[in-house]
Amino acid sequence: MEIFGSTFDDSVFLEARDRVSVALSSYNAKLCKPEWFCESTALDTDDPLEKQKVFKFRGDLAVRQGNHQKALDAYSSCLEWIADNNLTIRRDVLEGMARCCTRLGQRDRALDLVDLLSKEASNTCHLISLLLLKVSIYQHFGDVRSKMSSLQQLCSMLPFNPWHWYSLGQTCLQLLESDRTTGPCSPQRFESVEEQSAEQQEEAAEMDEDKIWLKACTCFIRTRLLLRILRQQQSSFVLQRTESTLKTTDEVLQRLNPKETTLQALTEVVSEDLIPEKMREDYQDGESLASVCLQSFRGRWWNKILLTGVLETDGCQHQTQTDTES
């Protein structure tokens, strides 16, 4: 019996056929001066692709220089010359316009551009980029509750990314502090993305202080678990960042002051899926949205957490330490 891999195909030892050399035609590379696209003559062309490049480069340069109105004008002009099948550049330009509108204080226009991008999202990469864009817009305008909703969507899409969990926990802390100083406030503007609407309606009834506190504890516990797993494979400045965040997470949990039984119950719930095989196979970047079945944040974690009864057992004990420090 032959051992697998112990024999070779005869073709391996055959002489290679004589290769016919093909003479390459001469090629002269196009040389461009620095910032050639800023010259007035750069638009003296009938090629739509060249005009698209000129306006795109002008917009990118203006953003780098901090001139967001000039960048917005250039991106708007660029949009007119983008071919219908060039979806990548179109998404890039629309996102640039949304970020410029944000910096210029044009909140409604920025969110309208986000809605337009959401209709064209076709894979998980698009949706993740869209959610990150929403987070930056809401953060700029101080819309903490909408930012929290987008971060929960990110945590549902990328459940093993500790930085989204950490950001969600920090947002919960911010919401706790704002509610104590100004009182509860109603959500400002919610998006029309189909997969978010139902969850947002449920969240509107969940914004009392105790539940936000519990969600903050959950996020920081999940962050700590994920970072402890990741640091085994890290080194250098990456490991330093992880260690620093772990220290901050421990300090925040001490300030939140949950009971030991609460810590144990929450740790058990949020660590159920921390299995190496599952962590490698969960949602791959670029997967089609049609084949992705996402559970909402509530369905995946929150309902299980409420079933533990930690709110009833912990009560409002957490308010004693956090109130004295604020």
Tab-separated table of C-alpha atoms in Angstrom, residues 18 31 41 45 60 64 69 93 96 100 109 112 127 147 149 157 167 170 180-181 183 191 235 250 268 281 298:
chain	number	residue	atom	x	y	z
A	18	ASP	CA	10.580	26.495	-24.590
A	31	LEU	CA	4.260	62.468	-14.440
A	41	THR	CA	-6.511	73.705	-16.303
A	45	THR	CA	-11.003	67.712	-20.272
A	60	ASP	CA	-9.608	65.096	0.164
A	64	ARG	CA	-6.797	67.492	5.332
A	69	GLN	CA	-16.988	73.793	3.350
A	93	VAL	CA	-17.696	60.528	-1.454
A	96	GLY	CA	-16.921	62.354	3.094
A	100	CYS	CA	-18.055	67.506	6.331
A	109	ARG	CA	-28.133	66.869	6.076
A	112	ASP	CA	-29.914	62.323	5.287
A	127	LEU	CA	-23.029	48.262	7.455
A	147	LYS	CA	-25.021	56.917	19.734
A	149	SER	CA	-28.224	52.538	19.846
A	157	MET	CA	-22.418	42.649	14.503
A	167	SER	CA	-17.267	52.607	23.920
A	170	GLN	CA	-18.474	54.750	28.358
A	180	ARG	CA	-28.454	62.952	37.051
A	181	THR	CA	-27.597	66.531	36.158
A	183	GLY	CA	-32.965	64.682	34.232
A	191	GLU	CA	-32.911	56.605	11.950
A	235	SER	CA	2.943	42.713	22.482
A	250	ASP	CA	-11.443	47.697	36.641
A	268	GLU	CA	-21.790	33.998	33.297
A	281	GLU	CA	-16.185	31.725	12.721
A	298	ARG	CA	-31.817	42.876	23.482
